[in-house]
Short mmCIF file of C-alpha atoms in Angstrom, two decimals:
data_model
loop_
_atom_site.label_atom_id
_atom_site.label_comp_id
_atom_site.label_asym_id
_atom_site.label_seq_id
_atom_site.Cartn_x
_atom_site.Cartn_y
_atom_site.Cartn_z
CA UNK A 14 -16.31 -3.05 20.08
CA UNK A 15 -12.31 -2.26 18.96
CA UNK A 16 -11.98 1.56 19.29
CA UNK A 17 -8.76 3.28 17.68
CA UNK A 18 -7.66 3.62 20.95
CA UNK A 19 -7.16 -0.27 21.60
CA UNK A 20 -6.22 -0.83 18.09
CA UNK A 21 -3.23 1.26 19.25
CA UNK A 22 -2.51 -0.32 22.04
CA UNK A 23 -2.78 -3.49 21.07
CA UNK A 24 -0.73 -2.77 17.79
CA UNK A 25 2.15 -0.51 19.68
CA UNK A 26 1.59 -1.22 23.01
CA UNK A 27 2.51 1.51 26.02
CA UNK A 28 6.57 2.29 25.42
CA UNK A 29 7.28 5.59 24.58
CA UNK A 30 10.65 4.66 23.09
CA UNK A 31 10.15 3.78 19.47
CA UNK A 32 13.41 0.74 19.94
CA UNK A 33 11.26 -0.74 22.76
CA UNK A 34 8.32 -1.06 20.96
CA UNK A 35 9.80 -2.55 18.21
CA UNK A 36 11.33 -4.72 20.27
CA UNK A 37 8.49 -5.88 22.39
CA UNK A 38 6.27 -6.60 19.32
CA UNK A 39 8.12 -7.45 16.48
CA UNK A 40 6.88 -11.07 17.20
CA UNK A 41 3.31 -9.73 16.62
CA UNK A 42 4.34 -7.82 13.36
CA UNK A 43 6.51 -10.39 11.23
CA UNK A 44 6.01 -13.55 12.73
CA UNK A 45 3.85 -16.17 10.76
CA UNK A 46 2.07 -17.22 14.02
CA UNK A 47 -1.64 -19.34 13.81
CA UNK A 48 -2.15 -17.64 17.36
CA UNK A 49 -1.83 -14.39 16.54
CA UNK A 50 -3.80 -14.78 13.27
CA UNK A 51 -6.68 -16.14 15.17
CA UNK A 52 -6.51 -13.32 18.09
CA UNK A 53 -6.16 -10.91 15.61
CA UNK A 54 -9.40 -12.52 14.13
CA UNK A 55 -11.37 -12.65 16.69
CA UNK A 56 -10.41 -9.61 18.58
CA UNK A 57 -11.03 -6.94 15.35
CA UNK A 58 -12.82 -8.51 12.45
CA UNK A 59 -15.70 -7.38 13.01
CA UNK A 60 -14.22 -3.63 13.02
CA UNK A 61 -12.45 -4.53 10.01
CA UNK A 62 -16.17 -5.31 8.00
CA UNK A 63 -17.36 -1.96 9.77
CA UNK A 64 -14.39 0.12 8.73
CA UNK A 65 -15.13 -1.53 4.85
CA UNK A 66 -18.33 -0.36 5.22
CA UNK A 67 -18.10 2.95 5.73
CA UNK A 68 -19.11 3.12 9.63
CA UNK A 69 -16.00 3.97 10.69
CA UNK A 70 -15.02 6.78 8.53
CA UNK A 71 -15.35 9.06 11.53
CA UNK A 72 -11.94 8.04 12.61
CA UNK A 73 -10.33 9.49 9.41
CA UNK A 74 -10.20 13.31 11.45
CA UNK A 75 -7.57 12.17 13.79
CA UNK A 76 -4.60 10.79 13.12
CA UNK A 77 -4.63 8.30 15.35
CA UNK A 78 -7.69 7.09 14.24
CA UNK A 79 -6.69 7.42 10.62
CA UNK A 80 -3.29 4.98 11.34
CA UNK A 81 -5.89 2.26 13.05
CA UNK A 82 -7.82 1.87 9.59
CA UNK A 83 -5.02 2.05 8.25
CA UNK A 84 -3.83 -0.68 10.09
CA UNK A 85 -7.15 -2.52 10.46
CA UNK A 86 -7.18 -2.78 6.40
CA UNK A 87 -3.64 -3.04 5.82
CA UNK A 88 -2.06 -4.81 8.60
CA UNK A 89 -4.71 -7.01 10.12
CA UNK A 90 -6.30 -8.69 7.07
CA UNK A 91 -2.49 -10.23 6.41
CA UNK A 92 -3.03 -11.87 9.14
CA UNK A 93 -6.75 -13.09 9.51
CA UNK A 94 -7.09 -14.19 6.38
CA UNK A 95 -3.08 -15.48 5.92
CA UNK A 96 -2.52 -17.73 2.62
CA UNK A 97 -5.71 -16.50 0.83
CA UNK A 98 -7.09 -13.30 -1.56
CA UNK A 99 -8.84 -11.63 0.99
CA UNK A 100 -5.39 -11.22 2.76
CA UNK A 101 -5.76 -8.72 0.01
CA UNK A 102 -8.85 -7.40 -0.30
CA UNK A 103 -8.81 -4.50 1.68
CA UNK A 104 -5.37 -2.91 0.17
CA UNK A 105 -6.72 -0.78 -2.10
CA UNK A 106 -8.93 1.14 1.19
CA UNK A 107 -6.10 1.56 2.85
CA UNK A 108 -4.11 2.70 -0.09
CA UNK A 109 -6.65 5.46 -0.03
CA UNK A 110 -6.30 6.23 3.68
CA UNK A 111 -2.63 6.66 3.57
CA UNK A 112 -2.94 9.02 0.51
CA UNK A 113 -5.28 11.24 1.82
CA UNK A 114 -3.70 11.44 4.82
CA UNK A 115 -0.49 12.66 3.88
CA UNK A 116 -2.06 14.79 1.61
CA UNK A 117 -3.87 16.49 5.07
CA UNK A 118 -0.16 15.85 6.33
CA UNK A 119 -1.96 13.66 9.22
CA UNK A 120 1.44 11.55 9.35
CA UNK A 121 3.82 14.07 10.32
CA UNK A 122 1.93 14.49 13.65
CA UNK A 123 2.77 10.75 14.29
CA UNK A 124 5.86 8.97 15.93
CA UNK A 125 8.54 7.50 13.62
CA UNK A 126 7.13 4.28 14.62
CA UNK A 127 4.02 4.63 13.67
CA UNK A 128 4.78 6.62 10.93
CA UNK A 129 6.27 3.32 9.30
CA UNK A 130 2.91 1.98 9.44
CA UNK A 131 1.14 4.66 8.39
CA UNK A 132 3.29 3.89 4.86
CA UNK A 133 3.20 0.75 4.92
CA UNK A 134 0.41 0.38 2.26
CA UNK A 135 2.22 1.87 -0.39
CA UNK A 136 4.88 -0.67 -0.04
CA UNK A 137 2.10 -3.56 -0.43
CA UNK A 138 1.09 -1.96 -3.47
CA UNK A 139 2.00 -3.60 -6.79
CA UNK A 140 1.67 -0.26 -8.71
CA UNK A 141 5.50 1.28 -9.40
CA UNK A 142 4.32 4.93 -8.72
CA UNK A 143 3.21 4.04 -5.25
CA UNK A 144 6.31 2.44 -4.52
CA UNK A 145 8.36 5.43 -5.42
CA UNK A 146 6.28 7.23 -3.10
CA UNK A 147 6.80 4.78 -0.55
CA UNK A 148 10.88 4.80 -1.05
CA UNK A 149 10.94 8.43 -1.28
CA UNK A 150 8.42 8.17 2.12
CA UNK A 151 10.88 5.72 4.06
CA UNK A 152 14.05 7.53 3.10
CA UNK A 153 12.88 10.41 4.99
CA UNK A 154 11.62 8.55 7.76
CA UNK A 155 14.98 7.36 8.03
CA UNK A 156 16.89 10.72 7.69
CA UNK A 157 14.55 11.91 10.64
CA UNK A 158 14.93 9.19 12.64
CA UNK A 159 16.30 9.86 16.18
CA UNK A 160 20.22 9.57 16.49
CA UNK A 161 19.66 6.63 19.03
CA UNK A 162 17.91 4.67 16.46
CA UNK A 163 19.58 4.85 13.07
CA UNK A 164 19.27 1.51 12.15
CA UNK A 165 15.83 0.71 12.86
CA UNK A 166 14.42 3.07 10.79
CA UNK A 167 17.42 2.26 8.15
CA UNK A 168 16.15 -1.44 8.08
CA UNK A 169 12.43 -0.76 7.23
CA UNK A 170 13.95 1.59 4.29
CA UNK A 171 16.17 -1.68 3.05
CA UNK A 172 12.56 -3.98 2.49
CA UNK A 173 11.11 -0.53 1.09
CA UNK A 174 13.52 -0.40 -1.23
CA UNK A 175 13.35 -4.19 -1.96
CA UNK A 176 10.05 -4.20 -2.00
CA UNK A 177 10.42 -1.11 -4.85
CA UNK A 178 12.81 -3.65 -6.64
CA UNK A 179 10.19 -6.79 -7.00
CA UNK A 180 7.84 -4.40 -8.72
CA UNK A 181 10.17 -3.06 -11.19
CA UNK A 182 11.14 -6.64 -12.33
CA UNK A 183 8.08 -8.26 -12.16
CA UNK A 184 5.06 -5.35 -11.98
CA UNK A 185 3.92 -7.76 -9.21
CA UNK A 186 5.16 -9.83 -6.19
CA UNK A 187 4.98 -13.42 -7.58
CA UNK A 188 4.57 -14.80 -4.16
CA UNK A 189 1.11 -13.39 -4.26
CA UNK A 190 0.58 -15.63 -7.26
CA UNK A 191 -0.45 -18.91 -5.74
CA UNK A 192 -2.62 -17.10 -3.30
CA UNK A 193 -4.27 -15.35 -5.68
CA UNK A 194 -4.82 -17.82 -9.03
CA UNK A 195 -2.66 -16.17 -10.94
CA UNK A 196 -0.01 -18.08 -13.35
CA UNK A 197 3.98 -17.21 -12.59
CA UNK A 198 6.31 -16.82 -15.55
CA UNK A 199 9.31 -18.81 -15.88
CA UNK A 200 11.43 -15.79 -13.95
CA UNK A 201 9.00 -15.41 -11.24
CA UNK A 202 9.09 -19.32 -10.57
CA UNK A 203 12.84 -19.58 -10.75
CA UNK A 204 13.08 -15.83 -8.32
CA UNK A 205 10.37 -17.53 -5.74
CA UNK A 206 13.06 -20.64 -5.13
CA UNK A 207 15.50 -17.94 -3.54
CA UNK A 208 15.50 -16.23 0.18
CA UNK A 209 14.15 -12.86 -0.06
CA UNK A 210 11.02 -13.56 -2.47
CA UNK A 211 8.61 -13.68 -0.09
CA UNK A 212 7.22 -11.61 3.10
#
């Protein structure tokens, strides 16, 4: 079975330079790749249906293990279950996560790199008070960042803030639409034919 230890690893790998790992594994984070989807599958569903359960809620006293349900319910499912709802099912758990852990203030013992993670369900949320939170989250992430890396941590506050935007237009991202049943206005159709309307 997945601990949060390989979760990690598999999710940041071993650099200890924030750049690098982004580097080495931004493949694994944004691409749309059916390989990756199915390792991803087979390697940690299972941990995904025990961390939905309950079983796992040991992990929430560290903060490493906090950031791998946090990625196991946020990150992982995008990816498993790609182009259908249960891409989405598990949001709303790791919603919770992040919330209570920066609450306990369980991020700011993280680096900025995973830190980014560790906010990144806020951003997937389609409620306009969690993406303030997330902006507000991001935009200090950024002003921390190390002076080697400005514009990494600049970037991921750019589709924060866009993210922020699609929410205050719509109160939803119509991409999710199709996926999810749900009828787009006239607006969302006509926004989902330009670049930018989709992640």
């Amino acid at each position: 079975m997945a601990t949060a230890d390989l979760i990690h690893d598999f999710w940041f790998g071993p650099d200890a330079n924030d750049a690098a790992v982004e580097q080495r594994k931004s493949g694994l984070w944004w691409s749309k790749n059916e390989e990756s989807d199915r390792e991803i599958r087979e390697r940690f569903e299972s941990r995904l249906e025990a961390a939905a359960d309950g079983r796992l809620d040991d992990w929430t006293k560290s903060d490493k293990g906090l950031l791998a349900l946090i990625l196991l319910t946020d990150q992982f499912p995008r990816g498993m279950y790609r182009n259908t709802p249960k891409a989405f099912e598990f949001d709303s758990l790791a919603q919770a996560w992040c919330l209570d852990g920066l609450e306990k203030g369980m991020d700011r013992t993280l680096r900025p790199i995973e830190r980014t993670f560790f906010y990144m369900p806020l951003e997937h949320s389609e409620s306009q008070e969690l993406q303030e939170h997330s902006v507000q989250l991001f935009t200090g992430l950024s002003q921390e960042a190390p002076a080697d890396q400005p514009n990494l941590f600049r970037g991921y506050l750019r589709f924060a803030l866009h993210h922020r935007s699609i929410i205050a237009r719509f109160g939803r991202f119509p991409h999710r639409n199709a996926i999810l049943g749900r009828q787009s206005t006239v607006d969302e159709t006509e926004f989902l034919k330009g670049p930018g309307s989709s992640f």
